[in-house]
Each structure stands twice: as structure tokens, then as C-alpha cells.
Coordinates of C-alpha atoms and ligand atoms in Angstrom, one line a residue:
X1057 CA 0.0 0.0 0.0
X1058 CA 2.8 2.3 0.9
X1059 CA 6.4 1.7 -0.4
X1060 CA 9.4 4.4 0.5
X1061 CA 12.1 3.9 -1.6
X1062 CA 15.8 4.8 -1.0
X1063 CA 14.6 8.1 0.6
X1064 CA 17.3 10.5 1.8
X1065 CA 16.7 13.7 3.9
X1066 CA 18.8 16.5 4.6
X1067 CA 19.2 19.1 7.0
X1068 CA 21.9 21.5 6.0
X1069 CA 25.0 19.2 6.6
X1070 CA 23.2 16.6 8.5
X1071 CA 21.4 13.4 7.3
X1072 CA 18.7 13.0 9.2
X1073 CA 17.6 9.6 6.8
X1074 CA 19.2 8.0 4.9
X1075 CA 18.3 5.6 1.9
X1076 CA 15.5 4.6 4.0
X1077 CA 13.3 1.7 2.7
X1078 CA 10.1 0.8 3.7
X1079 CA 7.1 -1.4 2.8
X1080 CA 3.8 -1.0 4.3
X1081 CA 1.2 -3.8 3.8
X1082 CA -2.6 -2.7 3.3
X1083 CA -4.9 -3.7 6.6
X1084 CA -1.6 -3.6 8.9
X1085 CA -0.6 -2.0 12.1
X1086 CA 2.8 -1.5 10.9
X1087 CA 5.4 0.1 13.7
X1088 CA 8.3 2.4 13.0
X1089 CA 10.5 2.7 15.5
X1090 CA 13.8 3.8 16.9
X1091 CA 16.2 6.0 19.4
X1092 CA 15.2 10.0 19.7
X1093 CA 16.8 11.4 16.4
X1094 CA 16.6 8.6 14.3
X1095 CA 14.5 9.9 11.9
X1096 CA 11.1 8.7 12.3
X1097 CA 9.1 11.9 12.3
X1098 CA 11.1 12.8 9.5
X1099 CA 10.3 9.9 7.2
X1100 CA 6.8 11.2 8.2
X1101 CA 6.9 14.6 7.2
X1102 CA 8.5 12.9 3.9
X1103 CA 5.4 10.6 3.4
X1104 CA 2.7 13.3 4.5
X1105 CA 4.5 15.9 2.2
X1106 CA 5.7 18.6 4.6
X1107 CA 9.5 18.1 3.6
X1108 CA 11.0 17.3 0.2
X1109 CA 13.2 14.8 0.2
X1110 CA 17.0 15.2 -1.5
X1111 CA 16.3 11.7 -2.8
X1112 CA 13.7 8.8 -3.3
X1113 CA 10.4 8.5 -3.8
X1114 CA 7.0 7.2 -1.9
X1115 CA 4.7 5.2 -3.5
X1116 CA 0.8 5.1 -2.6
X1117 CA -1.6 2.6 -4.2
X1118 CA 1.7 2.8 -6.6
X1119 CA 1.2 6.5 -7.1
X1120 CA 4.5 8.3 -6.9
X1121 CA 3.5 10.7 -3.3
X1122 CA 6.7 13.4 -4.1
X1123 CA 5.1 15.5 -6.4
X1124 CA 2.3 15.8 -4.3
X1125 CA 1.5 18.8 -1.7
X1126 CA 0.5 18.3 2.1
X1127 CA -3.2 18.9 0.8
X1128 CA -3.7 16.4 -2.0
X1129 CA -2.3 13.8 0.3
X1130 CA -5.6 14.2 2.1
X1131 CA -7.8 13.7 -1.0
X1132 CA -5.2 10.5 -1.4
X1133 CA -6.7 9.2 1.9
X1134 CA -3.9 9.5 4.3
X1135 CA -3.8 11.2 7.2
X1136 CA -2.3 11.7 10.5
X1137 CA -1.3 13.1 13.7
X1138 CA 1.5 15.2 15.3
X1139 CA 4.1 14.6 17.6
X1140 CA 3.8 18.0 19.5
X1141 CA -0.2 18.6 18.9
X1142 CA -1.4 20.8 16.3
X1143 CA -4.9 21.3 17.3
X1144 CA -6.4 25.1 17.2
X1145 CA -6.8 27.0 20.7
X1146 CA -9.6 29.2 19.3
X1147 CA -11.7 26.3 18.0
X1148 CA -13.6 24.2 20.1
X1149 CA -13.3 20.4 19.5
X1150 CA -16.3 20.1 17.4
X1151 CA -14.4 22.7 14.9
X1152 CA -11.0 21.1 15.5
X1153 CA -12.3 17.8 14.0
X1154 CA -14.1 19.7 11.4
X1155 CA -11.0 21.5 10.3
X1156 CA -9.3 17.6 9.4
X1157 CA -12.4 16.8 7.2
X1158 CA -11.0 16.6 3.5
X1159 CA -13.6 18.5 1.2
X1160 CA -12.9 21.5 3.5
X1161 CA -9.0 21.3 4.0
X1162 CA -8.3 24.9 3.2
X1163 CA -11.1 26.8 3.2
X1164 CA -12.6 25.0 6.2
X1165 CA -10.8 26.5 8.4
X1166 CA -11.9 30.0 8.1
X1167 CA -15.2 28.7 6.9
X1168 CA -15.5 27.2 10.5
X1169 CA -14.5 30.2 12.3
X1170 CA -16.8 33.0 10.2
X1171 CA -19.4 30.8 10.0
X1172 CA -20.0 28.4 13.0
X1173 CA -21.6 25.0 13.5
X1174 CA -25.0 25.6 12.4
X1175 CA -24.1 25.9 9.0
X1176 CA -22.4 22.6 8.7
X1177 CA -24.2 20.0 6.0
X1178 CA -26.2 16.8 8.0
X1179 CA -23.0 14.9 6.2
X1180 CA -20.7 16.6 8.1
X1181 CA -22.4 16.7 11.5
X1182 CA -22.9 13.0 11.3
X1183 CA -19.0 12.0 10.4
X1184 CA -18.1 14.8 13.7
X1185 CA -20.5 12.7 16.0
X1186 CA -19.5 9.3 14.3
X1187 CA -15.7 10.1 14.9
X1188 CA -16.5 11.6 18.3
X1189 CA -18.7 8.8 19.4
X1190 CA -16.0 5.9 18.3
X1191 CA -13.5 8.6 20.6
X1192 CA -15.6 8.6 23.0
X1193 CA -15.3 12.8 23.1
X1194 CA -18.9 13.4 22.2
X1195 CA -19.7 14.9 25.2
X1196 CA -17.0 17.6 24.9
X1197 CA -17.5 18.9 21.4
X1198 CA -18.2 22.0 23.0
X1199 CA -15.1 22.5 24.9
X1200 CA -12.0 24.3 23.6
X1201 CA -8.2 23.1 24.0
X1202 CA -7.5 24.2 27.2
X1203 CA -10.1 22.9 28.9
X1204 CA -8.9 19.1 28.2
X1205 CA -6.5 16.7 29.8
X1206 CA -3.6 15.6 27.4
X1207 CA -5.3 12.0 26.7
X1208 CA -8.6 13.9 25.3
X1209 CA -6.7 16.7 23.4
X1210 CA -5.0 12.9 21.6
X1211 CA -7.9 11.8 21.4
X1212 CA -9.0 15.0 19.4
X1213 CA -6.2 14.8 17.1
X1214 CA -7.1 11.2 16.1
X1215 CA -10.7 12.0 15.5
X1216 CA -9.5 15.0 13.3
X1217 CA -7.4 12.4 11.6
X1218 CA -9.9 9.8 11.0
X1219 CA -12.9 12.6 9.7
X1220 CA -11.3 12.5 6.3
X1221 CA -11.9 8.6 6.1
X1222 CA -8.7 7.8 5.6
X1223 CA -7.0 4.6 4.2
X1224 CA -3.8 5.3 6.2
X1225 CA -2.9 6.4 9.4
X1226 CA 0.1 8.0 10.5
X1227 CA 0.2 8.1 14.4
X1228 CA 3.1 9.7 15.7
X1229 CA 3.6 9.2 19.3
X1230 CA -0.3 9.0 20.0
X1231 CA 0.7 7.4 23.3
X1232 CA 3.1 9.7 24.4
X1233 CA 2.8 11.4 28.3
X1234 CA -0.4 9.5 28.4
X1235 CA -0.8 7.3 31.7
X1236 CA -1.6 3.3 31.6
X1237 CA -5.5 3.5 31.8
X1238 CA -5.2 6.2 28.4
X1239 CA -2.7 3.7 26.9
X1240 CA -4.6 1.1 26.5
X1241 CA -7.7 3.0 25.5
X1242 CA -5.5 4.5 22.5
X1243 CA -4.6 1.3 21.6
X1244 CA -8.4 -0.1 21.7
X1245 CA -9.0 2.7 19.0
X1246 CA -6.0 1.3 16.8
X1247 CA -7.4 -2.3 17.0
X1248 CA -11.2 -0.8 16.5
X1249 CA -9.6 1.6 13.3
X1250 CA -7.6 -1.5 12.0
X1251 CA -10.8 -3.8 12.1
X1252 CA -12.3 -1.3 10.0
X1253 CA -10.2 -2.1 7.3
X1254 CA -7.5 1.0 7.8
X1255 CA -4.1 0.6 7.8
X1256 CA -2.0 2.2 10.4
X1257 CA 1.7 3.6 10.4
X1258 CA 2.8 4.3 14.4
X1259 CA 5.5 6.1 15.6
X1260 CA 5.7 5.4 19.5
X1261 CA 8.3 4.6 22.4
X1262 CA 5.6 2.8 24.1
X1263 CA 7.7 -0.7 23.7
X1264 CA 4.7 -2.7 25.2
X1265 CA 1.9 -0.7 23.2
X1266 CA 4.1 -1.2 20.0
X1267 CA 4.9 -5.4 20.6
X1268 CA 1.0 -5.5 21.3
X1269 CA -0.5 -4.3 18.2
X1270 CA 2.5 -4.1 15.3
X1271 CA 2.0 -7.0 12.7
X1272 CA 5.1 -5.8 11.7
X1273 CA 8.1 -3.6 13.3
X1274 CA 10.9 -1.2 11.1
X1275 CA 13.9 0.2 13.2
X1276 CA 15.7 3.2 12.7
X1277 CA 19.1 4.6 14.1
X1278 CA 20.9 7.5 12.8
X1279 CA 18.2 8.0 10.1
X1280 CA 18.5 4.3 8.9
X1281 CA 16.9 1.4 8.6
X1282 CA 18.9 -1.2 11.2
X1283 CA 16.0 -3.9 11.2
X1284 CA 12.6 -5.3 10.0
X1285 CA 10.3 -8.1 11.3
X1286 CA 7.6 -9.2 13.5
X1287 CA 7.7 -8.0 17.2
X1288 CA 9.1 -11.3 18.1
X1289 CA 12.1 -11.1 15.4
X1290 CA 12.7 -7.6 16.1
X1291 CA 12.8 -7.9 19.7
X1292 CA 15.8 -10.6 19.3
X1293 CA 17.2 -8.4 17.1
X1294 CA 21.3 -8.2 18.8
X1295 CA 21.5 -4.7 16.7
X1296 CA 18.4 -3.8 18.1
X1297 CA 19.0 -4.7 21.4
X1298 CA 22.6 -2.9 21.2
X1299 CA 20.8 0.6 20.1
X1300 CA 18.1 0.3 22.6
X1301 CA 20.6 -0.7 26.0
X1302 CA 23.2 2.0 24.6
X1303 CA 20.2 4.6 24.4
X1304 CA 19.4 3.6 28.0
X1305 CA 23.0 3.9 29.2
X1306 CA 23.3 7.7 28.1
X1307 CA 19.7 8.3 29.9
Ligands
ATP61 N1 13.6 21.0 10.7 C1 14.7 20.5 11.1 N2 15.9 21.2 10.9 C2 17.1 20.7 11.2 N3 17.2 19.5 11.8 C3 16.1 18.7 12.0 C4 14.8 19.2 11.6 N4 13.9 18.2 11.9 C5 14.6 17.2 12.4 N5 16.0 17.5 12.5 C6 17.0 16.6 12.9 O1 16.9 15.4 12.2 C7 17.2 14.3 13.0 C8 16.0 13.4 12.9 O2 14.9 14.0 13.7 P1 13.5 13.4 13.8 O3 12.6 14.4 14.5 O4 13.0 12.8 12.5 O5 13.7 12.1 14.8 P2 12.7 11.2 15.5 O6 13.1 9.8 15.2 O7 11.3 11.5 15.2 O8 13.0 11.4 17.1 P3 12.1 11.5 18.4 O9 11.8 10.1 18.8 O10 12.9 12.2 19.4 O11 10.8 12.2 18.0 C9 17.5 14.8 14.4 O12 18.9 14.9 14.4 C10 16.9 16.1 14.4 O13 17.6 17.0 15.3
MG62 MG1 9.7 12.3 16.3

């Protein structure tokens, strides 16, 4: 479904990845990880069309993704989430989903500050409250930002995500500074999502989350690719193993 090829990314003098190659399969929970640094938000910006890459090329549903901009990747049926949340402070959560549904990309968002709920089509209103419900945020589509704990204002940013109906999902650290009991809620959602037929990309730390629900497991160090396998192969992995302990030593 989603096939990087020998992509290379630079920042000034520094690689941050390097010939990177990666297959997705459709239907998967498929797991990038790696050390801070190693170039797995990167590799997203690549895919999602935020950065250019110096070399390479992404294929989706074996369309070449390079030439595309950040917007049409949405019509293409991808979307995501941020590392550091993106979600609007002057929007409440009902417009902050609205603003991730894809016939409104670029206009919606001023369309959804100037013109308020009420004017939103029965379409729309249903997808909010579908994606809210399956979030379980319904009841706070009326709040703003900074009136939610850190696991809802996630929870936001996947329902913005998933408005567009995606066919991929880019998660990056969704289960970051959330507590246990938010954990394993987030990673009910990827199972629920996954059943549905969508296939998922994760960036996370979360060792446990990521052995739980990865069919399969990429690892990056130093902006390249260092292993590839089930959680089980990866997890035996001696290179693996080497980059993870040495990581902990420096901690
Ligand atoms: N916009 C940028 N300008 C310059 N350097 C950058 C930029 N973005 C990332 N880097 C550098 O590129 C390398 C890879 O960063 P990246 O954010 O992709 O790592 P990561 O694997 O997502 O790490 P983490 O787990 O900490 O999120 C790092 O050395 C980082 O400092
Ligand atoms: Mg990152």
C-alpha cells in the first residue's frame, strides 16, 4: 500500500535519513521505531509531504507521493497526527475535527471560524458525531483546547485524523505522556480503526503498546533502517537490542 524507496533527507550538513526503505502492507498495524533522532518523524513529514526529500520516492496505491503537496495527500486518503499537537486554541473540538475533514482542507478553516456550526451540512455533522462517538469525546465537542486533559486533546487529534476517512494512518507518538489507563484505550482505538479495514503507520516509544499491536516492526538509528520483522524477530534483534541498551546507558 505504501512503499518508500531509497529516501534520503537533509538538513543543512546533517542526514537526518538516509536511503531509507520501507514497505507497508494494506490492513496492517505497521510500527516504525527507533532511538530520539533517528529519523522517524522525518520519514513522516516525507510521506505526509511537509518536507522534500534530497532523494527517493514514496509510492501510494503505486502513485509516486513526491510530487504531491500536504493537501492532496488528504484527498489520497492519508492522514495523521502530530508529535507536539497541532490542534487550534480558538476552536472548540467540534471545529477542530471539522477542520481535518478533507472536502474543507483549506477553506474549512476559516469557513469554520466565520461561520460556525449551524451551517455545517447533516454529512458533516454526522462524520463529527460518528468520529466523536468511536473517541468517546462526544460529550465535549463544545469544549476548547485548554479545557482538556492531554489524553482527550490525543484523542481529538485522532478524531481529526480519521474525519477524512482515511485509508492510512500516520500516528506519531499518540501514546506519548499519556498514563496506563489512556494507553490502553488508545490502543483499543488502533485495533477498533484496524478492524475497519484501515491501515495504520505508528511512531511510538511505548515498547509494550508497539509489541501488542505491530504485525510488523521497522527500526531506525541515525536516520537508517537497522531492522525489519515481527515483534518477536525484532525484539531478538542483537543490533536492536545494542541501540536500545546503549540509548538507556546515556539516559
Ligand atoms: N527541521 C529540522 N531542521 C534541522 N534538523 C532537523 C529538523 N527536523 C529534524 N531534524 C534533525 O533530524 C534528525 C531526525 O529527527 P526526527 O525528528 O526525525 O527524529 P525522531 O526519530 O522523530 O526522534 P524522536 O523520537 O525524538 O521524535 C535529528 O537529528 C533532528 O535534530
Ligand atoms: Mg519524532
Amino acid at each position: 500500500m505504501l512503499e518508500v524507496k531509497g529516501i534520503t533527507v537533509k538538513f543543512g550538513g546533517l542526514t537526518a535519513v538516509k536511503n531509507m526503505d520501507m514497505t507497508v502492507e494494506k490492513g496492517k498495524i505497521h510500527s516504525l521505531i527507533g532511538p530520539n533522532g533517528a529519523g522517524k518523524t522525518t520519514l513522516f513529514n516525507v510521506i505526509t509531504r511537509v518536507i522534500n526529500p534530497v532523494e527517493g520516492e514514496v509510492y501510494y496505491k503505486g502513485e509516486p507521493l513526491i510530487k504531491l503537496s500536504a493537501e492532496e495527500i488528504i484527498s489520497r486518503k492519508i492522514s495523521r497526527t502530530f508529535q507536539n499537537l497541532q490542534l487550534f486554541n480558538g476552536m472548540n473540538v467540534y471545529e477542530n475535527i471539522y477542520s481535518g475533514y478533507v472536502n474543507n482542507y483549506k477553506k474549512g478553516i476559516f469557513s469554520v471560524l466565520l461561520k460556525k456550526n449551524k451551517n455545517f451540512d447533516s454529512e458533516t455533522r454526522e462524520k463529527i458525531l460518528y468520529v466523536s462517538e468511536l473517541l468517546q469525546i462526544k460529550n465535549r465537542l463544545g469544549s476548547y483546547p485548554s479545557q482538556l486533559s492531554y489524553g482527550l486533546l490525543k484523542r481529538v487529534e485522532i478524531a481529526r485524523a480519521l474525519i477524512s476517512d482515511p485509508d492510512l494512518l500516520l500516528f506519531d507518538e499518540p501514546a506519548a505522556g499519556l498514563n496506563h489507563t489512556e494507553t490502553s484505550e488508545v490502543e483499543d482505538i488502533f485495533e477498533l480503526v484496524n478492524r475497519q479495514g484501515k491501515t495504520i503507520l505508528l511512531v511510538e516509544h511505548d515498547m509494550a503498546l508497539v509489541m501488542k499491536v505491530s504485525d510488523k516492526i521497522t527500526v531506525m538509528s541515525f536516520g537508517e533502517k537497522i531492522a525489519e520483522g515481527t515483534p518477536a524477530e525484532v525484539a531478538n534483534d542483537p543490533q536492536v537490542i545494542r541501540v536500545y541498551l546503549g540509548e538507556r546507558e546515556d539516559a
